[in-house]
PDB file of C-alpha atoms and ligand atoms in Angstrom:
ATOM      1  CA  MET A   1       1.830  16.309   8.992  1.00  0.00           C
ATOM      2  CA  LEU A   2       3.158  13.272   9.398  1.00  0.00           C
ATOM      3  CA  GLU A   3       7.136  13.257   8.213  1.00  0.00           C
ATOM      4  CA  VAL A   4       7.430  10.061   6.146  1.00  0.00           C
ATOM      5  CA  SER A   5      10.648   9.342   3.360  1.00  0.00           C
ATOM      6  CA  PRO A   6      10.657   6.696   1.352  1.00  0.00           C
ATOM      7  CA  VAL A   7      14.010   3.929   1.497  1.00  0.00           C
ATOM      8  CA  ARG A   8      14.164   1.926  -1.768  1.00  0.00           C
ATOM      9  CA  ALA A   9      14.517  -2.001  -1.287  1.00  0.00           C
ATOM     10  CA  PHE A  10      14.963  -4.497  -4.044  1.00  0.00           C
ATOM     11  CA  SER A  11      14.156  -3.693  -7.446  1.00  0.00           C
ATOM     12  CA  ASP A  12      10.621  -1.538  -6.823  1.00  0.00           C
ATOM     13  CA  ASN A  13       9.942  -1.799  -3.002  1.00  0.00           C
ATOM     14  CA  TYR A  14       9.430   1.430  -0.841  1.00  0.00           C
ATOM     15  CA  ILE A  15      10.357   0.580   3.349  1.00  0.00           C
ATOM     16  CA  TRP A  16       8.735   3.663   4.909  1.00  0.00           C
ATOM     17  CA  LEU A  17      10.344   5.904   7.661  1.00  0.00           C
ATOM     18  CA  ILE A  18       8.262   7.697   9.933  1.00  0.00           C
ATOM     19  CA  ARG A  19      10.192  10.343  11.406  1.00  0.00           C
ATOM     20  CA  THR A  20       8.325  11.815  14.694  1.00  0.00           C
ATOM     21  CA  PRO A  21       7.871  15.242  15.166  1.00  0.00           C
ATOM     22  CA  ALA A  22      10.387  17.864  15.133  1.00  0.00           C
ATOM     23  CA  GLY A  23      12.749  18.241  18.050  1.00  0.00           C
ATOM     24  CA  GLN A  24      12.835  14.147  18.689  1.00  0.00           C
ATOM     25  CA  CYS A  25      15.122  11.655  16.463  1.00  0.00           C
ATOM     26  CA  GLY A  26      12.573   8.676  16.759  1.00  0.00           C
ATOM     27  CA  ALA A  27      11.600   6.903  13.317  1.00  0.00           C
ATOM     28  CA  ILE A  28       9.493   4.008  12.778  1.00  0.00           C
ATOM     29  CA  ALA A  29      10.174   1.449   9.916  1.00  0.00           C
ATOM     30  CA  VAL A  30       6.543   0.036   8.038  1.00  0.00           C
ATOM     31  CA  ASP A  31       7.725  -2.936   6.123  1.00  0.00           C
ATOM     32  CA  PRO A  32      11.051  -3.488   6.511  1.00  0.00           C
ATOM     33  CA  GLY A  33      11.969  -6.084   3.788  1.00  0.00           C
ATOM     34  CA  ASP A  34      15.857  -5.701   4.196  1.00  0.00           C
ATOM     35  CA  ALA A  35      17.735  -3.981   6.867  1.00  0.00           C
ATOM     36  CA  ARG A  36      20.628  -2.832   5.657  1.00  0.00           C
ATOM     37  CA  PRO A  37      19.144   0.591   3.080  1.00  0.00           C
ATOM     38  CA  VAL A  38      16.926   1.121   6.418  1.00  0.00           C
ATOM     39  CA  ASP A  39      20.414   1.182   8.964  1.00  0.00           C
ATOM     40  CA  ALA A  40      21.593   3.333   6.513  1.00  0.00           C
ATOM     41  CA  ALA A  41      19.235   6.026   6.385  1.00  0.00           C
ATOM     42  CA  LEU A  42      19.114   5.679   9.924  1.00  0.00           C
ATOM     43  CA  GLU A  43      22.879   6.662  10.100  1.00  0.00           C
ATOM     44  CA  GLN A  44      22.364   9.411   7.610  1.00  0.00           C
ATOM     45  CA  HIS A  45      19.569  11.552   9.581  1.00  0.00           C
ATOM     46  CA  GLY A  46      21.107  10.831  12.882  1.00  0.00           C
ATOM     47  CA  LEU A  47      17.527   8.573  13.726  1.00  0.00           C
ATOM     48  CA  LYS A  48      16.742   5.516  16.114  1.00  0.00           C
ATOM     49  CA  LEU A  49      14.356   3.119  15.135  1.00  0.00           C
ATOM     50  CA  HIS A  50      11.480   2.880  18.368  1.00  0.00           C
ATOM     51  CA  ALA A  51       8.841   0.443  16.188  1.00  0.00           C
ATOM     52  CA  ILE A  52       8.782  -1.438  13.294  1.00  0.00           C
ATOM     53  CA  LEU A  53       4.721  -1.971  11.478  1.00  0.00           C
ATOM     54  CA  VAL A  54       4.099  -5.050   9.479  1.00  0.00           C
ATOM     55  CA  THR A  55       1.264  -5.102   6.717  1.00  0.00           C
ATOM     56  CA  HIS A  56       2.040  -9.165   5.825  1.00  0.00           C
ATOM     57  CA  HIS A  57       3.788 -11.885   5.813  1.00  0.00           C
ATOM     58  CA  HIS A  58       5.721 -11.692   2.854  1.00  0.00           C
ATOM     59  CA  PRO A  59       9.491 -12.167   2.695  1.00  0.00           C
ATOM     60  CA  ASP A  60       9.843  -8.794   0.714  1.00  0.00           C
ATOM     61  CA  HIS A  61       7.985  -6.900   3.949  1.00  0.00           C
ATOM     62  CA  VAL A  62       9.632  -8.711   6.726  1.00  0.00           C
ATOM     63  CA  GLY A  63      13.333 -10.011   5.237  1.00  0.00           C
ATOM     64  CA  GLY A  64      14.483  -6.896   7.925  1.00  0.00           C
ATOM     65  CA  VAL A  65      12.438  -7.135  10.777  1.00  0.00           C
ATOM     66  CA  ALA A  66      14.235  -9.595  13.424  1.00  0.00           C
ATOM     67  CA  GLU A  67      17.481  -8.272  12.447  1.00  0.00           C
ATOM     68  CA  LEU A  68      16.509  -4.496  13.171  1.00  0.00           C
ATOM     69  CA  ALA A  69      14.722  -5.513  16.351  1.00  0.00           C
ATOM     70  CA  ALA A  70      17.250  -7.065  17.816  1.00  0.00           C
ATOM     71  CA  GLU A  71      19.744  -4.391  16.494  1.00  0.00           C
ATOM     72  CA  HIS A  72      17.809  -0.818  17.992  1.00  0.00           C
ATOM     73  CA  GLY A  73      15.406  -3.102  20.193  1.00  0.00           C
ATOM     74  CA  ALA A  74      12.665  -1.444  18.453  1.00  0.00           C
ATOM     75  CA  GLN A  75       9.139  -2.530  19.480  1.00  0.00           C
ATOM     76  CA  VAL A  76       7.589  -4.986  16.278  1.00  0.00           C
ATOM     77  CA  TYR A  77       3.657  -4.690  15.138  1.00  0.00           C
ATOM     78  CA  GLY A  78       2.104  -6.652  12.801  1.00  0.00           C
ATOM     79  CA  PRO A  79      -0.695  -8.762  11.710  1.00  0.00           C
ATOM     80  CA  ALA A  80      -2.277 -11.737  14.509  1.00  0.00           C
ATOM     81  CA  ARG A  81      -3.457 -13.685  11.752  1.00  0.00           C
ATOM     82  CA  GLU A  82      -0.198 -14.406   9.877  1.00  0.00           C
ATOM     83  CA  SER A  83       3.149 -15.751  10.988  1.00  0.00           C
ATOM     84  CA  MET A  84       6.034 -12.740  11.739  1.00  0.00           C
ATOM     85  CA  PRO A  85       9.958 -13.475  11.872  1.00  0.00           C
ATOM     86  CA  CYS A  86       9.983 -12.867  15.816  1.00  0.00           C
ATOM     87  CA  GLU A  87       7.655 -11.497  19.249  1.00  0.00           C
ATOM     88  CA  ALA A  88       5.652  -8.834  17.703  1.00  0.00           C
ATOM     89  CA  ARG A  89       2.717  -7.041  18.888  1.00  0.00           C
ATOM     90  CA  ARG A  90      -0.143  -8.630  16.754  1.00  0.00           C
ATOM     91  CA  LEU A  91      -2.939  -6.564  16.007  1.00  0.00           C
ATOM     92  CA  VAL A  92      -6.123  -7.116  14.679  1.00  0.00           C
ATOM     93  CA  ASP A  93      -8.984  -4.583  12.974  1.00  0.00           C
ATOM     94  CA  GLY A  94      -9.821  -1.699  15.641  1.00  0.00           C
ATOM     95  CA  ASP A  95      -6.603  -2.019  17.565  1.00  0.00           C
ATOM     96  CA  THR A  96      -4.655   1.226  17.952  1.00  0.00           C
ATOM     97  CA  VAL A  97      -0.555   1.199  17.806  1.00  0.00           C
ATOM     98  CA  HIS A  98      -0.069   4.018  20.419  1.00  0.00           C
ATOM     99  CA  LEU A  99       3.295   5.453  20.401  1.00  0.00           C
ATOM    100  CA  ALA A 100       3.259   7.456  22.893  1.00  0.00           C
ATOM    101  CA  ASP A 101       6.242   8.894  23.737  1.00  0.00           C
ATOM    102  CA  LEU A 102       6.642   9.927  19.760  1.00  0.00           C
ATOM    103  CA  GLY A 103       3.231  11.430  20.047  1.00  0.00           C
ATOM    104  CA  LEU A 104       1.651   9.117  17.034  1.00  0.00           C
ATOM    105  CA  GLU A 105      -1.009   6.815  16.690  1.00  0.00           C
ATOM    106  CA  PHE A 106      -1.906   4.181  14.057  1.00  0.00           C
ATOM    107  CA  MET A 107      -5.077   2.740  13.978  1.00  0.00           C
ATOM    108  CA  VAL A 108      -5.053  -0.544  12.541  1.00  0.00           C
ATOM    109  CA  MET A 109      -7.171  -2.063   9.429  1.00  0.00           C
ATOM    110  CA  ASP A 110      -7.853  -5.859   8.535  1.00  0.00           C
ATOM    111  CA  VAL A 111      -8.070  -5.155   4.856  1.00  0.00           C
ATOM    112  CA  PRO A 112      -7.527  -9.408   3.561  1.00  0.00           C
ATOM    113  CA  GLY A 113      -7.257 -10.015  -0.044  1.00  0.00           C
ATOM    114  CA  HIS A 114      -3.345  -9.824  -0.996  1.00  0.00           C
ATOM    115  CA  THR A 115      -3.325 -12.599   1.911  1.00  0.00           C
ATOM    116  CA  LEU A 116      -5.239 -13.150   4.360  1.00  0.00           C
ATOM    117  CA  GLY A 117      -4.194 -11.413   7.454  1.00  0.00           C
ATOM    118  CA  HIS A 118      -3.139  -8.391   5.681  1.00  0.00           C
ATOM    119  CA  ILE A 119      -3.455  -5.034   8.321  1.00  0.00           C
ATOM    120  CA  ALA A 120      -3.058  -1.404   7.197  1.00  0.00           C
ATOM    121  CA  TYR A 121      -2.383   1.025   9.371  1.00  0.00           C
ATOM    122  CA  HIS A 122      -4.156   4.813   9.588  1.00  0.00           C
ATOM    123  CA  GLY A 123      -3.403   7.964  11.176  1.00  0.00           C
ATOM    124  CA  HIS A 124      -1.975  11.634  10.643  1.00  0.00           C
ATOM    125  CA  GLU A 125      -3.893  11.787   7.393  1.00  0.00           C
ATOM    126  CA  ALA A 126      -1.529   8.907   6.313  1.00  0.00           C
ATOM    127  CA  LEU A 127      -2.540   5.551   5.448  1.00  0.00           C
ATOM    128  CA  PHE A 128       0.286   2.495   5.337  1.00  0.00           C
ATOM    129  CA  CYS A 129      -1.746   0.070   2.991  1.00  0.00           C
ATOM    130  CA  GLY A 130       0.805  -2.505   2.688  1.00  0.00           C
ATOM    131  CA  ASP A 131      -0.248  -4.775  -0.853  1.00  0.00           C
ATOM    132  CA  THR A 132      -3.281  -3.927  -0.776  1.00  0.00           C
ATOM    133  CA  LEU A 133      -4.057  -0.791  -2.935  1.00  0.00           C
ATOM    134  CA  PHE A 134      -1.365   0.609  -5.133  1.00  0.00           C
ATOM    135  CA  SER A 135      -1.361   3.855  -7.018  1.00  0.00           C
ATOM    136  CA  GLY A 136      -3.588   2.855  -9.783  1.00  0.00           C
ATOM    137  CA  GLY A 137      -4.165  -0.397  -9.217  1.00  0.00           C
ATOM    138  CA  CYS A 138      -4.078  -3.041  -6.136  1.00  0.00           C
ATOM    139  CA  GLY A 139      -2.308  -6.243  -5.068  1.00  0.00           C
ATOM    140  CA  ARG A 140      -2.662  -9.515  -6.852  1.00  0.00           C
ATOM    141  CA  LEU A 141      -5.204 -11.969  -4.911  1.00  0.00           C
ATOM    142  CA  PHE A 142      -2.547 -14.448  -3.602  1.00  0.00           C
ATOM    143  CA  GLU A 143      -4.477 -15.592  -0.936  1.00  0.00           C
ATOM    144  CA  GLY A 144      -7.931 -13.783  -0.876  1.00  0.00           C
ATOM    145  CA  SER A 145     -11.167 -13.863  -2.649  1.00  0.00           C
ATOM    146  CA  PRO A 146     -11.971 -11.137  -4.914  1.00  0.00           C
ATOM    147  CA  SER A 147     -15.394  -9.818  -2.170  1.00  0.00           C
ATOM    148  CA  GLN A 148     -12.528  -9.906   0.775  1.00  0.00           C
ATOM    149  CA  MET A 149     -10.291  -7.353  -1.840  1.00  0.00           C
ATOM    150  CA  LEU A 150     -13.262  -5.493  -2.693  1.00  0.00           C
ATOM    151  CA  GLY A 151     -14.170  -4.748   0.982  1.00  0.00           C
ATOM    152  CA  SER A 152     -10.785  -3.825   1.947  1.00  0.00           C
ATOM    153  CA  LEU A 153     -10.750  -1.061  -1.285  1.00  0.00           C
ATOM    154  CA  ASP A 154     -13.928   0.278  -0.151  1.00  0.00           C
ATOM    155  CA  ARG A 155     -12.974   0.675   3.518  1.00  0.00           C
ATOM    156  CA  MET A 156      -9.540   2.566   2.210  1.00  0.00           C
ATOM    157  CA  ALA A 157     -11.779   4.603  -0.199  1.00  0.00           C
ATOM    158  CA  ALA A 158     -14.024   5.599   2.290  1.00  0.00           C
ATOM    159  CA  LEU A 159     -11.256   7.342   4.064  1.00  0.00           C
ATOM    160  CA  PRO A 160     -11.016  11.503   3.813  1.00  0.00           C
ATOM    161  CA  ALA A 161      -9.902  12.255   0.286  1.00  0.00           C
ATOM    162  CA  ALA A 162      -6.851  14.071   1.375  1.00  0.00           C
ATOM    163  CA  THR A 163      -5.462  11.010   3.205  1.00  0.00           C
ATOM    164  CA  ARG A 164      -2.247  10.469   1.792  1.00  0.00           C
ATOM    165  CA  VAL A 165      -1.597   6.525   0.606  1.00  0.00           C
ATOM    166  CA  TYR A 166       1.535   4.739   1.249  1.00  0.00           C
ATOM    167  CA  CYS A 167       1.956   1.500  -0.725  1.00  0.00           C
ATOM    168  CA  ALA A 168       5.371  -0.718  -0.447  1.00  0.00           C
ATOM    169  CA  HIS A 169       5.656  -0.757  -4.391  1.00  0.00           C
ATOM    170  CA  GLU A 170       6.666   1.625  -7.392  1.00  0.00           C
ATOM    171  CA  TYR A 171       3.762  -0.162  -9.324  1.00  0.00           C
ATOM    172  CA  THR A 172       2.244   3.321 -10.421  1.00  0.00           C
ATOM    173  CA  LEU A 173       3.397   3.520 -13.792  1.00  0.00           C
ATOM    174  CA  GLY A 174       2.581   0.151 -15.708  1.00  0.00           C
ATOM    175  CA  ASN A 175      -1.143   0.276 -13.558  1.00  0.00           C
ATOM    176  CA  LEU A 176      -1.810   3.411 -15.342  1.00  0.00           C
ATOM    177  CA  ARG A 177      -0.720   1.605 -18.367  1.00  0.00           C
ATOM    178  CA  PHE A 178      -3.558  -1.013 -17.718  1.00  0.00           C
ATOM    179  CA  ALA A 179      -5.790   1.612 -16.121  1.00  0.00           C
ATOM    180  CA  ALA A 180      -5.786   3.927 -19.872  1.00  0.00           C
ATOM    181  CA  THR A 181      -6.434   0.587 -21.242  1.00  0.00           C
ATOM    182  CA  VAL A 182      -9.689   0.055 -19.353  1.00  0.00           C
ATOM    183  CA  GLU A 183     -10.889   3.582 -18.944  1.00  0.00           C
ATOM    184  CA  PRO A 184      -9.450   5.397 -22.196  1.00  0.00           C
ATOM    185  CA  GLY A 185     -11.953   8.476 -21.842  1.00  0.00           C
ATOM    186  CA  ASN A 186     -10.666   9.260 -18.518  1.00  0.00           C
ATOM    187  CA  ALA A 187      -8.961  12.462 -18.713  1.00  0.00           C
ATOM    188  CA  ALA A 188      -7.356  12.080 -14.577  1.00  0.00           C
ATOM    189  CA  VAL A 189      -5.557   8.834 -16.154  1.00  0.00           C
ATOM    190  CA  LEU A 190      -4.637   9.540 -19.196  1.00  0.00           C
ATOM    191  CA  GLU A 191      -2.757  13.032 -17.756  1.00  0.00           C
ATOM    192  CA  ALA A 192      -1.581  10.562 -14.620  1.00  0.00           C
ATOM    193  CA  LEU A 193       0.475   8.481 -16.914  1.00  0.00           C
ATOM    194  CA  GLU A 194       1.972  11.299 -18.697  1.00  0.00           C
ATOM    195  CA  ALA A 195       3.116  12.446 -15.732  1.00  0.00           C
ATOM    196  CA  THR A 196       4.470   9.459 -13.818  1.00  0.00           C
ATOM    197  CA  ARG A 197       6.347   8.568 -17.375  1.00  0.00           C
ATOM    198  CA  ALA A 198       7.887  11.986 -16.931  1.00  0.00           C
ATOM    199  CA  LEU A 199       8.929  11.448 -13.390  1.00  0.00           C
ATOM    200  CA  ARG A 200      10.161   7.768 -13.641  1.00  0.00           C
ATOM    201  CA  ASP A 201      12.228   8.798 -16.522  1.00  0.00           C
ATOM    202  CA  GLY A 202      14.227  10.541 -14.025  1.00  0.00           C
ATOM    203  CA  ASN A 203      13.873   7.655 -11.406  1.00  0.00           C
ATOM    204  CA  GLY A 204      11.293   9.947  -9.592  1.00  0.00           C
ATOM    205  CA  ILE A 205       9.041   8.307  -6.406  1.00  0.00           C
ATOM    206  CA  SER A 206       5.368   8.745  -7.837  1.00  0.00           C
ATOM    207  CA  ILE A 207       3.995   7.597  -3.726  1.00  0.00           C
ATOM    208  CA  PRO A 208       2.705   8.872  -1.725  1.00  0.00           C
ATOM    209  CA  SER A 209      -0.787   9.137  -3.875  1.00  0.00           C
ATOM    210  CA  THR A 210      -4.262  10.300  -2.184  1.00  0.00           C
ATOM    211  CA  ILE A 211      -7.279   8.448  -1.685  1.00  0.00           C
ATOM    212  CA  GLY A 212      -9.069  11.697  -3.438  1.00  0.00           C
ATOM    213  CA  ARG A 213      -6.540  11.069  -6.414  1.00  0.00           C
ATOM    214  CA  GLU A 214      -6.858   7.280  -6.655  1.00  0.00           C
ATOM    215  CA  LEU A 215     -10.803   7.539  -6.771  1.00  0.00           C
ATOM    216  CA  ARG A 216     -10.174   9.405 -10.272  1.00  0.00           C
ATOM    217  CA  ILE A 217      -7.640   6.701 -11.766  1.00  0.00           C
ATOM    218  CA  ASN A 218      -7.874   3.738 -10.030  1.00  0.00           C
ATOM    219  CA  PRO A 219      -9.998   0.810 -12.054  1.00  0.00           C
ATOM    220  CA  PHE A 220     -10.242  -1.476  -8.736  1.00  0.00           C
ATOM    221  CA  LEU A 221     -11.566   2.016  -7.020  1.00  0.00           C
ATOM    222  CA  ARG A 222     -14.074   2.742  -9.800  1.00  0.00           C
ATOM    223  CA  CYS A 223     -15.495  -0.985 -10.151  1.00  0.00           C
ATOM    224  CA  ARG A 224     -19.205   0.764 -10.447  1.00  0.00           C
ATOM    225  CA  GLU A 225     -18.469   3.495 -13.079  1.00  0.00           C
ATOM    226  CA  PRO A 226     -20.328   2.613 -16.083  1.00  0.00           C
ATOM    227  CA  SER A 227     -17.108   3.160 -17.800  1.00  0.00           C
ATOM    228  CA  VAL A 228     -15.131   0.354 -16.081  1.00  0.00           C
ATOM    229  CA  ARG A 229     -18.519  -1.928 -16.111  1.00  0.00           C
ATOM    230  CA  SER A 230     -18.770  -1.662 -19.710  1.00  0.00           C
ATOM    231  CA  ALA A 231     -14.828  -2.449 -20.077  1.00  0.00           C
ATOM    232  CA  ALA A 232     -15.136  -5.054 -17.724  1.00  0.00           C
ATOM    233  CA  GLU A 233     -17.981  -6.599 -19.500  1.00  0.00           C
ATOM    234  CA  ALA A 234     -16.326  -6.071 -23.130  1.00  0.00           C
ATOM    235  CA  TYR A 235     -13.167  -8.120 -21.634  1.00  0.00           C
ATOM    236  CA  ALA A 236     -15.070 -10.454 -20.323  1.00  0.00           C
ATOM    237  CA  GLY A 237     -17.708 -11.273 -22.746  1.00  0.00           C
ATOM    238  CA  ARG A 238     -20.795 -11.388 -20.995  1.00  0.00           C
ATOM    239  CA  SER A 239     -22.450  -8.946 -18.460  1.00  0.00           C
ATOM    240  CA  LEU A 240     -21.619  -8.375 -15.153  1.00  0.00           C
ATOM    241  CA  ASN A 241     -24.329  -7.346 -12.485  1.00  0.00           C
ATOM    242  CA  GLU A 242     -22.676  -6.927  -9.205  1.00  0.00           C
ATOM    243  CA  PRO A 243     -19.584  -4.905  -8.251  1.00  0.00           C
ATOM    244  CA  VAL A 244     -17.625  -8.023  -7.011  1.00  0.00           C
ATOM    245  CA  GLU A 245     -18.425  -9.268 -10.642  1.00  0.00           C
ATOM    246  CA  ILE A 246     -16.436  -6.654 -12.340  1.00  0.00           C
ATOM    247  CA  PHE A 247     -13.595  -6.223  -9.647  1.00  0.00           C
ATOM    248  CA  ALA A 248     -12.686 -10.077 -10.172  1.00  0.00           C
ATOM    249  CA  ALA A 249     -12.678  -9.441 -13.738  1.00  0.00           C
ATOM    250  CA  VAL A 250     -10.833  -6.359 -14.383  1.00  0.00           C
ATOM    251  CA  ARG A 251      -8.213  -8.166 -12.038  1.00  0.00           C
ATOM    252  CA  THR A 252      -8.321 -11.217 -14.203  1.00  0.00           C
ATOM    253  CA  TRP A 253      -7.662  -9.165 -17.231  1.00  0.00           C
ATOM    254  CA  LYS A 254      -4.388  -7.333 -15.559  1.00  0.00           C
ATOM    255  CA  ASP A 255      -3.045 -10.280 -14.309  1.00  0.00           C
ATOM    256  CA  GLY A 256      -2.402 -11.510 -17.940  1.00  0.00           C
ATOM    257  CA  PHE A 257      -2.225  -7.697 -18.758  1.00  0.00           C
ATOM    258  CA  ARG A 258       1.492  -6.960 -20.330  1.00  0.00           C
TER     259      ARG A 258
HETATM  260 ZN1   ZN R 301       3.082  -9.624  -0.525  1.00  0.00          ZN
END
């Protein structure tokens, strides 16, 4: 199993540090928006940074990339269709990040929606999905369409249930408050909400989730459930027939939810 530790950055970002198998001291950073906390974590654990994986171009995901790459001589990987702050190996759907000396390999998925060129990395029963899928929610549609985002989420939802989901923000509690509004009769959501509230009261980290858990609690992965459909229809004030219409209504609802 992959050893992954969170590095907290800004107010609610997680930069994920992937440790290489036991006996080695290499590490990979995912979406390092800030170099300083990554450097501190590397030093604390006696690790050397080999590579940097980037999911999309937003500053809170790439802000520390150039500095870390220069400082550690780490290879940077990022989306082919978005601007990167320094030289990077540009990736598209189906590409493989093969880190032979670390014994690690990740498959690249195109997951447009939050941004148009957003990619995710999947391997070793883990998914690094940036701002596409969150626990209990999904990213805002800054660049893509509801249809693109739903397609991206559907692909992630089809991964094995045990796949651990490493998203880039601690948004779980707010997302579950919304999920409980959409599906007040979903016991899994209510249970997750209560557990997350207790966890966050102690400043605990609610990530990783798993695909199996998200299928039970995440309204954006549950657009085909009658309960989510009827809640979306009540919100929209009209009947919604296609999953993408239901998804779009739930996304708009969440955008205005406080
Ligand atoms: Zn973003």
